[in-house]
PDB file of C-alpha atoms in Angstrom:
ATOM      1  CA  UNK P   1     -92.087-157.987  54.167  1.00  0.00           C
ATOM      2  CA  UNK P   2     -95.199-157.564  56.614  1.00  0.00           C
ATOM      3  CA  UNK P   3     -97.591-159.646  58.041  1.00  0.00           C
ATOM      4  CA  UNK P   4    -101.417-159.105  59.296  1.00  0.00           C
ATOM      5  CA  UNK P   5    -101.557-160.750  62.473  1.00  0.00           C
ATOM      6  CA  UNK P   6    -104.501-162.855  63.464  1.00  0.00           C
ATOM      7  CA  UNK P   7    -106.335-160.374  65.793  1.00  0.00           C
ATOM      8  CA  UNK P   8    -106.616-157.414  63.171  1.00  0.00           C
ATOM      9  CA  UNK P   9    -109.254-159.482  60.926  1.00  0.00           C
ATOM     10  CA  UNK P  10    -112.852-158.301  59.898  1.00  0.00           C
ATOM     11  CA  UNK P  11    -114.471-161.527  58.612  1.00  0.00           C
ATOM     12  CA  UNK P  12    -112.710-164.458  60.487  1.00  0.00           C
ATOM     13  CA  UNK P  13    -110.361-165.450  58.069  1.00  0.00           C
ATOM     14  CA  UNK P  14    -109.147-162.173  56.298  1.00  0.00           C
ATOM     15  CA  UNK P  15    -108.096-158.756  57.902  1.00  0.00           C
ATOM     16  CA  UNK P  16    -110.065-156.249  58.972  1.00  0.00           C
ATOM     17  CA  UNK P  17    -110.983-153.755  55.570  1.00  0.00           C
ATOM     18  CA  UNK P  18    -109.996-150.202  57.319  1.00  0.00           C
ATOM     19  CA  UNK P  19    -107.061-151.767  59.298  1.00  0.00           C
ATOM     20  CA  UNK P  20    -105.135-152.729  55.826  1.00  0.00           C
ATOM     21  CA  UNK P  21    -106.573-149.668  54.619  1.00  0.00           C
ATOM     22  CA  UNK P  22    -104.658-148.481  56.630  1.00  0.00           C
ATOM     23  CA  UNK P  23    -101.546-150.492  56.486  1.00  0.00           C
ATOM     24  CA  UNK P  24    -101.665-149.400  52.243  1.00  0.00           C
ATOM     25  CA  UNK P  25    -102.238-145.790  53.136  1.00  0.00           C
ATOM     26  CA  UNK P  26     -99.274-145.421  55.843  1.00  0.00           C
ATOM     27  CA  UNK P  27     -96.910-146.274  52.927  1.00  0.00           C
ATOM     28  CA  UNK P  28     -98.194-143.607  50.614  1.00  0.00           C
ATOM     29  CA  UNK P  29     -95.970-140.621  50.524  1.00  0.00           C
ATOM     30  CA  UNK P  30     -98.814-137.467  50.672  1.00  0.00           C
ATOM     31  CA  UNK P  31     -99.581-134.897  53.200  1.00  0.00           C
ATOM     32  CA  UNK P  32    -103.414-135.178  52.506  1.00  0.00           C
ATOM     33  CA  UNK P  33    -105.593-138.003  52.391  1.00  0.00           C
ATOM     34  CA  UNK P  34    -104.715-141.069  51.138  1.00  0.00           C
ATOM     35  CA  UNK P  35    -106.912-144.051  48.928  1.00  0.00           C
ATOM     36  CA  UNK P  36    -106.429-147.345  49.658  1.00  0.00           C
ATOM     37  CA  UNK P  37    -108.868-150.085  47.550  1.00  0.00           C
ATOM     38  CA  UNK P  38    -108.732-153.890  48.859  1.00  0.00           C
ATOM     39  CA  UNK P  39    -108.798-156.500  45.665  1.00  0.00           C
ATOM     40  CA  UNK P  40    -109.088-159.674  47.209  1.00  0.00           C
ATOM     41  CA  UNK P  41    -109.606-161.102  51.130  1.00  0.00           C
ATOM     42  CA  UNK P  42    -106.218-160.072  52.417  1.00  0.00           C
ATOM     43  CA  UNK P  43    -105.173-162.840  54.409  1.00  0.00           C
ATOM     44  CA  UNK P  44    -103.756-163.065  57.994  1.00  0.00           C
ATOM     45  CA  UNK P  45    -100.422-164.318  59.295  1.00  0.00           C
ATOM     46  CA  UNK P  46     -98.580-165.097  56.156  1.00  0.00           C
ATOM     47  CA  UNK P  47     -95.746-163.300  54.882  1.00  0.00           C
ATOM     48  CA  UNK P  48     -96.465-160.573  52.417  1.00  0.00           C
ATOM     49  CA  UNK P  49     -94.722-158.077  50.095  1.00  0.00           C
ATOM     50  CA  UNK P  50     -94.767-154.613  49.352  1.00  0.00           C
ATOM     51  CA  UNK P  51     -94.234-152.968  45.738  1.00  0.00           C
ATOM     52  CA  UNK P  52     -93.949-149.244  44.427  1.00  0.00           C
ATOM     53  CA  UNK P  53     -94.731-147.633  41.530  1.00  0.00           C
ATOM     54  CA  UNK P  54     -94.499-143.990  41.343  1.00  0.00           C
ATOM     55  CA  UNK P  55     -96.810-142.541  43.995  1.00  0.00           C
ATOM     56  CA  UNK P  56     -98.530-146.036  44.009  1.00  0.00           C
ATOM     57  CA  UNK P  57     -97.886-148.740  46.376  1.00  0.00           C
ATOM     58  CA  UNK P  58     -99.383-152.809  46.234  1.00  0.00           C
ATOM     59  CA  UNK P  59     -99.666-155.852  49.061  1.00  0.00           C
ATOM     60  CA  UNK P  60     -99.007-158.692  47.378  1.00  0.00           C
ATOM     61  CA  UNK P  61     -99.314-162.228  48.353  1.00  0.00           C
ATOM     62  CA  UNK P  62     -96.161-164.677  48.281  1.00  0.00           C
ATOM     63  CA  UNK P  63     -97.816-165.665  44.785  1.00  0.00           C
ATOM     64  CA  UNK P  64     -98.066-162.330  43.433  1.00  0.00           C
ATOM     65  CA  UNK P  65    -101.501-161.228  43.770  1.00  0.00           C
ATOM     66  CA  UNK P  66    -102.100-157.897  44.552  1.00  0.00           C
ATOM     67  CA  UNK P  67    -104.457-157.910  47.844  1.00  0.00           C
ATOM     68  CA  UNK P  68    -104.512-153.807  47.672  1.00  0.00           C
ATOM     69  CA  UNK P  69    -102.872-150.662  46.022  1.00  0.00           C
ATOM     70  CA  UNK P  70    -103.019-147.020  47.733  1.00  0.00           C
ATOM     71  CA  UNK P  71    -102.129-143.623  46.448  1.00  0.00           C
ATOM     72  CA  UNK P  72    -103.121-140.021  47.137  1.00  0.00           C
ATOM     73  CA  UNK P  73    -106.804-139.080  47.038  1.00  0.00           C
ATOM     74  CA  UNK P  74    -108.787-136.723  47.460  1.00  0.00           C
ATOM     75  CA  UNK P  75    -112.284-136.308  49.725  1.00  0.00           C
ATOM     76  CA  UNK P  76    -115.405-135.215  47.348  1.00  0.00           C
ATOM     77  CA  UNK P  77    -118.140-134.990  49.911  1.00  0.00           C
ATOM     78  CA  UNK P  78    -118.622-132.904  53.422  1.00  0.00           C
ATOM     79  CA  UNK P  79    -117.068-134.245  56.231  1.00  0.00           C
ATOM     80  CA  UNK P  80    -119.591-136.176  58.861  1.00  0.00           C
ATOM     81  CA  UNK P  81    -120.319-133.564  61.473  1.00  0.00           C
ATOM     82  CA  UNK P  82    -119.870-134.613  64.892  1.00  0.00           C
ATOM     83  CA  UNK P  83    -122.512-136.193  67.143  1.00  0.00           C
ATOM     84  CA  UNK P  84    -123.488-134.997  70.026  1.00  0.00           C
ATOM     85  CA  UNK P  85    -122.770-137.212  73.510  1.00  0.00           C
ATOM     86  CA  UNK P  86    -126.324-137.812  73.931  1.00  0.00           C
ATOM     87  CA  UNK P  87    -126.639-138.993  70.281  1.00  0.00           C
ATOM     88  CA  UNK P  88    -123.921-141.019  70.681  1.00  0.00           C
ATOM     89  CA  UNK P  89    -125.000-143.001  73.742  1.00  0.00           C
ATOM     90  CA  UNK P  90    -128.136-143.789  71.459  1.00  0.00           C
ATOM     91  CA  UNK P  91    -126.347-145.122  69.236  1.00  0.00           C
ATOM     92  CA  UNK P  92    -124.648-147.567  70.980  1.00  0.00           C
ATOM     93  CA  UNK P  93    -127.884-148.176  72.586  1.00  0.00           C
ATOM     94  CA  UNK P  94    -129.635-149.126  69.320  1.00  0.00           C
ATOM     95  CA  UNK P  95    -126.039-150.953  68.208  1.00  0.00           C
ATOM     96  CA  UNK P  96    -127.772-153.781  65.307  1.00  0.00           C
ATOM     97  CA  UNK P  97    -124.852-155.844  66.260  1.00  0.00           C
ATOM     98  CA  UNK P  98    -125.739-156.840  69.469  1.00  0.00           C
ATOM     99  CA  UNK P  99    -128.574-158.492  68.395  1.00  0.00           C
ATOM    100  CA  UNK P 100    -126.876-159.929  64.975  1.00  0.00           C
ATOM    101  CA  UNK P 101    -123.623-159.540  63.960  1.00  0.00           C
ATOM    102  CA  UNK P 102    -122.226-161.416  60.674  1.00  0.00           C
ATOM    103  CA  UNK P 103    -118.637-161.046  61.549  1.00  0.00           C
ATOM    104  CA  UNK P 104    -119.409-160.881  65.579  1.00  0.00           C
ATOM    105  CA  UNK P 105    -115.328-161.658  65.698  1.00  0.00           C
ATOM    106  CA  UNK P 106    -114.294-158.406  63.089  1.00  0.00           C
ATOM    107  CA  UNK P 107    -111.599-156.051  65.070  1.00  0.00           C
ATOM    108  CA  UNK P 108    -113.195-152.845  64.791  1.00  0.00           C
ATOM    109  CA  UNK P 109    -116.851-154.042  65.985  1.00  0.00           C
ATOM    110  CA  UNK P 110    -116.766-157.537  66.706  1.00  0.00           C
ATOM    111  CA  UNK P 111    -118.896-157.886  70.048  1.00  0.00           C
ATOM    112  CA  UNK P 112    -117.149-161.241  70.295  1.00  0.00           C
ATOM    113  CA  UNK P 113    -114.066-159.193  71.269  1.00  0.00           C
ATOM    114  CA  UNK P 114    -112.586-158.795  74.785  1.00  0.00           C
ATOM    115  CA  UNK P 115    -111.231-155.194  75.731  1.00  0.00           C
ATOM    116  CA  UNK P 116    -107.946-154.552  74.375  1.00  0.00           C
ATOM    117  CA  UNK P 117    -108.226-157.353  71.909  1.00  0.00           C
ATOM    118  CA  UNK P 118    -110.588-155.511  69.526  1.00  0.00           C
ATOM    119  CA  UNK P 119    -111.652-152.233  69.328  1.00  0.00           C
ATOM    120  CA  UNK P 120    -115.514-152.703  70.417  1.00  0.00           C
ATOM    121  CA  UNK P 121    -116.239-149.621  68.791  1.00  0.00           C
ATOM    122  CA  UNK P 122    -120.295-150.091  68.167  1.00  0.00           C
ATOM    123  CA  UNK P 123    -121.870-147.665  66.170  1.00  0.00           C
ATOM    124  CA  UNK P 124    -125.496-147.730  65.780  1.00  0.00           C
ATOM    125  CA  UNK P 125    -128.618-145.737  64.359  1.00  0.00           C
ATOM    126  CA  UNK P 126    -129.478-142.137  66.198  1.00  0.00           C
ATOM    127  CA  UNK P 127    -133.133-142.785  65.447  1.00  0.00           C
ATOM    128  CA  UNK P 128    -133.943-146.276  64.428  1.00  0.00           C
ATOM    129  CA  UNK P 129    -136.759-144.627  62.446  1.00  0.00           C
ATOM    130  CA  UNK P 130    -134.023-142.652  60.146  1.00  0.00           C
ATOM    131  CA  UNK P 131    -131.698-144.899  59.729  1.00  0.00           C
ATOM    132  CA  UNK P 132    -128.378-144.211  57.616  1.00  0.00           C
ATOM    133  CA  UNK P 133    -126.556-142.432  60.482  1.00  0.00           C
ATOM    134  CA  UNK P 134    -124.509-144.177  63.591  1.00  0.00           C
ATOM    135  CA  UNK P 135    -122.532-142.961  66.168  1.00  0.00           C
ATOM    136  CA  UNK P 136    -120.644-144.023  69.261  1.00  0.00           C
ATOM    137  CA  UNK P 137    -118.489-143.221  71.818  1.00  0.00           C
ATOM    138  CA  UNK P 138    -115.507-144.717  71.977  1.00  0.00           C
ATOM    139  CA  UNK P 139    -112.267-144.517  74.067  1.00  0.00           C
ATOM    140  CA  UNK P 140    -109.498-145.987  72.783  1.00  0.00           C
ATOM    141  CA  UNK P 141    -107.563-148.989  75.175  1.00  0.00           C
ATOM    142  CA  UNK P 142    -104.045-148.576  76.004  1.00  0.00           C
ATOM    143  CA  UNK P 143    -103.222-151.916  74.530  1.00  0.00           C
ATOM    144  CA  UNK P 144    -103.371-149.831  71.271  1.00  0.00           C
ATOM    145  CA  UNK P 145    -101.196-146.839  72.246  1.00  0.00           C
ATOM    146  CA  UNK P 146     -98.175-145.727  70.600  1.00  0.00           C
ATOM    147  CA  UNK P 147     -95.253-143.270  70.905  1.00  0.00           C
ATOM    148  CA  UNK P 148     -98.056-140.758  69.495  1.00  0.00           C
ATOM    149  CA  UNK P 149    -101.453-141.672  69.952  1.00  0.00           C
ATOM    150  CA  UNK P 150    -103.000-145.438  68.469  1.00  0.00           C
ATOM    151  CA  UNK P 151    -101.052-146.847  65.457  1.00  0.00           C
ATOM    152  CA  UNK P 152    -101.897-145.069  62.252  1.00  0.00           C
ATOM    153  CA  UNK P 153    -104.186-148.580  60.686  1.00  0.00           C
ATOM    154  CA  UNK P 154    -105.687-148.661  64.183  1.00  0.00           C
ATOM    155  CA  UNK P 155    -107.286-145.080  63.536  1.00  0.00           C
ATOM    156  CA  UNK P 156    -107.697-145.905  60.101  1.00  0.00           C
ATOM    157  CA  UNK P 157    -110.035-149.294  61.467  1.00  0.00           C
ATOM    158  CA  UNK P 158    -111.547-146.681  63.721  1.00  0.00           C
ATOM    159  CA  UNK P 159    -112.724-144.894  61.158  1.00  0.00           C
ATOM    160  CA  UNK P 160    -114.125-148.255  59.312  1.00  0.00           C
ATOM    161  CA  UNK P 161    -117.302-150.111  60.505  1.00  0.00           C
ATOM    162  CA  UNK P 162    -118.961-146.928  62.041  1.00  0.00           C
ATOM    163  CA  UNK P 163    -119.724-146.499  58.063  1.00  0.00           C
ATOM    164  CA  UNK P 164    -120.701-150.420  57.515  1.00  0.00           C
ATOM    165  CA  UNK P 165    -123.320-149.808  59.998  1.00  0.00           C
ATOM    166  CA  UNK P 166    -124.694-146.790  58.625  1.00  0.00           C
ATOM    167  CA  UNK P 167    -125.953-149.733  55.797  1.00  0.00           C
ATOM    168  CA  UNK P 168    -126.892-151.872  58.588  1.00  0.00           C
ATOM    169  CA  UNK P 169    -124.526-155.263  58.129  1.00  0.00           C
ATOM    170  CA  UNK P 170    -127.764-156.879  59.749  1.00  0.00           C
ATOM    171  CA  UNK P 171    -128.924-156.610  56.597  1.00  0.00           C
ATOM    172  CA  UNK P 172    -126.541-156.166  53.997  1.00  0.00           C
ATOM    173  CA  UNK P 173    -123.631-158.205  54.272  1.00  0.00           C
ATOM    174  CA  UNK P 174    -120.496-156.021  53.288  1.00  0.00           C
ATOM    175  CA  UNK P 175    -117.118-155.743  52.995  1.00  0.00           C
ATOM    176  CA  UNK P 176    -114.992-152.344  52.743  1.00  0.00           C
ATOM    177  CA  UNK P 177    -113.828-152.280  48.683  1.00  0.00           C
ATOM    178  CA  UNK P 178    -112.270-148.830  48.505  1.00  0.00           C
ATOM    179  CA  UNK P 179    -111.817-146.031  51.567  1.00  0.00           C
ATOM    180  CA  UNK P 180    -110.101-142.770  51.186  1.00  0.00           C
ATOM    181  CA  UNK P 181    -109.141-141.287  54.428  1.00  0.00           C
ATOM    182  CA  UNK P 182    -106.891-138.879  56.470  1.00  0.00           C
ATOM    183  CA  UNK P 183    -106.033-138.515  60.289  1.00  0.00           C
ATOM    184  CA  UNK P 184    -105.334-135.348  61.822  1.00  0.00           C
ATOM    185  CA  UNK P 185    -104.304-136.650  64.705  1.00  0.00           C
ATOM    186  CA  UNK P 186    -104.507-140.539  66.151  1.00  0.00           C
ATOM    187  CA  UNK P 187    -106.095-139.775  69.850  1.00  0.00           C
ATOM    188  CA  UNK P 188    -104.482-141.677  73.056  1.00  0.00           C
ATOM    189  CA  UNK P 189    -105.262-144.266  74.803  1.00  0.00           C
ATOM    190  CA  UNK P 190    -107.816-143.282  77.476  1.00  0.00           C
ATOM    191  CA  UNK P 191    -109.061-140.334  75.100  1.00  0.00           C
ATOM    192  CA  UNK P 192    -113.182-140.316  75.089  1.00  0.00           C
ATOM    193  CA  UNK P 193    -114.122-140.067  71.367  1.00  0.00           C
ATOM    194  CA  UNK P 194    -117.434-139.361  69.458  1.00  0.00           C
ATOM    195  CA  UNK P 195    -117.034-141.910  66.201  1.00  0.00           C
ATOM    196  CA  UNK P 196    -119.907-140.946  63.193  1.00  0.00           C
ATOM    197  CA  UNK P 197    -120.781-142.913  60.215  1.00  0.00           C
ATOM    198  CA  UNK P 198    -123.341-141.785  57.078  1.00  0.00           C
ATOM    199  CA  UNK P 199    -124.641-143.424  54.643  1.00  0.00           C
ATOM    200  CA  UNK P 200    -124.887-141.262  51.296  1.00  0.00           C
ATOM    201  CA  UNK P 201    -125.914-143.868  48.059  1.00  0.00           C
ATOM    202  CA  UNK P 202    -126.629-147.151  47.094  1.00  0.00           C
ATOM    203  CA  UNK P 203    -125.821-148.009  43.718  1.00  0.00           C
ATOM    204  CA  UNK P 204    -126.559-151.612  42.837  1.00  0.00           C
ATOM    205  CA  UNK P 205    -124.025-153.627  45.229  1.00  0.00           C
ATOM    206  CA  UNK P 206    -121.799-150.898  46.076  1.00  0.00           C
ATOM    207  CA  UNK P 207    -122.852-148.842  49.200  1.00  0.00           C
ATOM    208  CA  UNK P 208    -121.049-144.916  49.645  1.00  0.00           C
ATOM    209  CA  UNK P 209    -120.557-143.643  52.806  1.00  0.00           C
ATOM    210  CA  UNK P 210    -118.660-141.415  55.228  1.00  0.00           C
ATOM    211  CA  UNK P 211    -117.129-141.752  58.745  1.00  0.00           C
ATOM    212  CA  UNK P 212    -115.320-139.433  60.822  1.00  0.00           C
ATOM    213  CA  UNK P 213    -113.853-139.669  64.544  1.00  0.00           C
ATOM    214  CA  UNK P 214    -113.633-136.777  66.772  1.00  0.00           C
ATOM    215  CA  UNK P 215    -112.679-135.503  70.440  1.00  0.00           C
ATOM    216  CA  UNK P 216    -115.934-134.711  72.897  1.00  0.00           C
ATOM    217  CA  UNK P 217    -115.231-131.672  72.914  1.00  0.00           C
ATOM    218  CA  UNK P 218    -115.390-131.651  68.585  1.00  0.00           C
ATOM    219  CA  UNK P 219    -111.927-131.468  67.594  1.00  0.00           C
ATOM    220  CA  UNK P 220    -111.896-133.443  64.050  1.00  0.00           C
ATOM    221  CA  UNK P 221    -109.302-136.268  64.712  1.00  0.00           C
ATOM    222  CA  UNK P 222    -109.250-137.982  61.147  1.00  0.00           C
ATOM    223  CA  UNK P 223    -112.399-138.628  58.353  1.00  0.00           C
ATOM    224  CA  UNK P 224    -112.800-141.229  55.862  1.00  0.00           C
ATOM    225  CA  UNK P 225    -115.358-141.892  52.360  1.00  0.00           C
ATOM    226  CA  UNK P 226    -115.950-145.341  51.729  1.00  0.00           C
ATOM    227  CA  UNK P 227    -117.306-147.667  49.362  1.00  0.00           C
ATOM    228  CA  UNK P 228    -118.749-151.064  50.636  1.00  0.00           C
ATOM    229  CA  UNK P 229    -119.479-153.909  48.348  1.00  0.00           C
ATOM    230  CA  UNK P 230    -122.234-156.246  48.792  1.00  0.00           C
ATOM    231  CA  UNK P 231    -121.325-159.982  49.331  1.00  0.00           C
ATOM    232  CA  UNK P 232    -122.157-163.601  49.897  1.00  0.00           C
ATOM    233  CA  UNK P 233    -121.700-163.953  53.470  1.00  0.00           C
ATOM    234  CA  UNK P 234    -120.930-168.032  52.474  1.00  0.00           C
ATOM    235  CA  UNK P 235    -117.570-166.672  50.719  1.00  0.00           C
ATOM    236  CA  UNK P 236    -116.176-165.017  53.763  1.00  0.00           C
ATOM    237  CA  UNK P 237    -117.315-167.854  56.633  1.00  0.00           C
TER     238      UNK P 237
END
């Protein structure tokens, strides 16, 4: 059994896309990257179960219904390069979400959230005038520290919204549908990070795009491809 608490959620009501992500792909038995796709809101504090097939595992609800499934993947684009300090500092300072955020309480980027509650990890555009790019610092709180760096869905949250923003939530409501992704290594608390997200294709409602978290100094620390699907924000409030 397992249970999302209350403070890992994205929209209000139902967790935080990267950090069950992430809770999927920790159960998946590969040495490379891992793909974890969401089916349906997963929702917070309630008991839920795990089942295996094969190299497959599901979340299921106490009714049955499967909230997500991982397995191994496989990456099929270039990883994100690193930012620059200076182009991360600009984006935070262009950061859409301070001005309007749809899920202002989500874990990874919620501005509503108080250190060591959420993540604040606020990626904006580089250049407002080319947008499709973010970055951030970020340094990771030691309320989130482990035995070896920040719990394995923590990184794997990390590596979420920084890609949501590369679409701009202010103007496309999403939530994260599918994300393949792989950490090197989960940094430590304290540990000043460079966080990167791209945007590569729209395709009707589904947006594609790529994150990736390193050190300053450019060590890759773990990389993710995503696929965000457009919503009705009036389904998720």
């Amino acid at each position: 059994m397992v249970t999302i608490p209350g403070q890992f959620n994205g929209p209000l009501h139902s967790g935080n896309g990267g950090y069950v992500a992430g809770l999927l792909g920790q159960e998946v038995d590969t040495d490379g990257p891992a793909t974890s796709t969401l089916r349906i809101p997963p929702p917070l504090d309630v008991p839920l179960s795990w089942e295996r097939d094969g190299d497959q595992v599901r979340l299921l609800t106490a009714g049955g219904a499967v909230i997500g499934d991982a397995a191994p993947g496989a990456f099929s684009r270039d990883v994100a390069p690193c930012p620059s300090p200076e182009e991360a500092a600009a984006g935070l300072a262009h950061y859409p979400g301070f001005a309007h955020h749809p899920f202002d309480h989500c874990f990874t980027c919620g501005t509503a959230r108080d250190e060591g509650d959420g993540l604040r990890l606020f990626a904006g555009p580089i250049d407002p005038a080319q947008p499709g790019l973010t970055a951030a610092p970020w340094t990771p709180h030691e309320a989130f520290d482990g035995d070896d760096g920040i719990d394995l869905p923590v990184a794997w949250a990390a590596l979420d919204c920084p890609g949501g923003w590369a679409a701009d939530f202010s103007r496309n409501t999403m939530v994260l549908g599918r994300m393949t992704a792989q950490v090197d290594r989960r940094p430590h608390a304290g540990e000043r990070c460079l966080a990167v997200g791209h945007l590569e294709a729209q395709e009707g409602r589904k947006f594609l795009a790529d994150t990736a978290l390193y050190t300053e100094d450019g060590e890759l620390l773990g990389r993710a491809e995503q696929t965000w699907i457009l919503i009705d924000i009036a389904a998720f409030s």
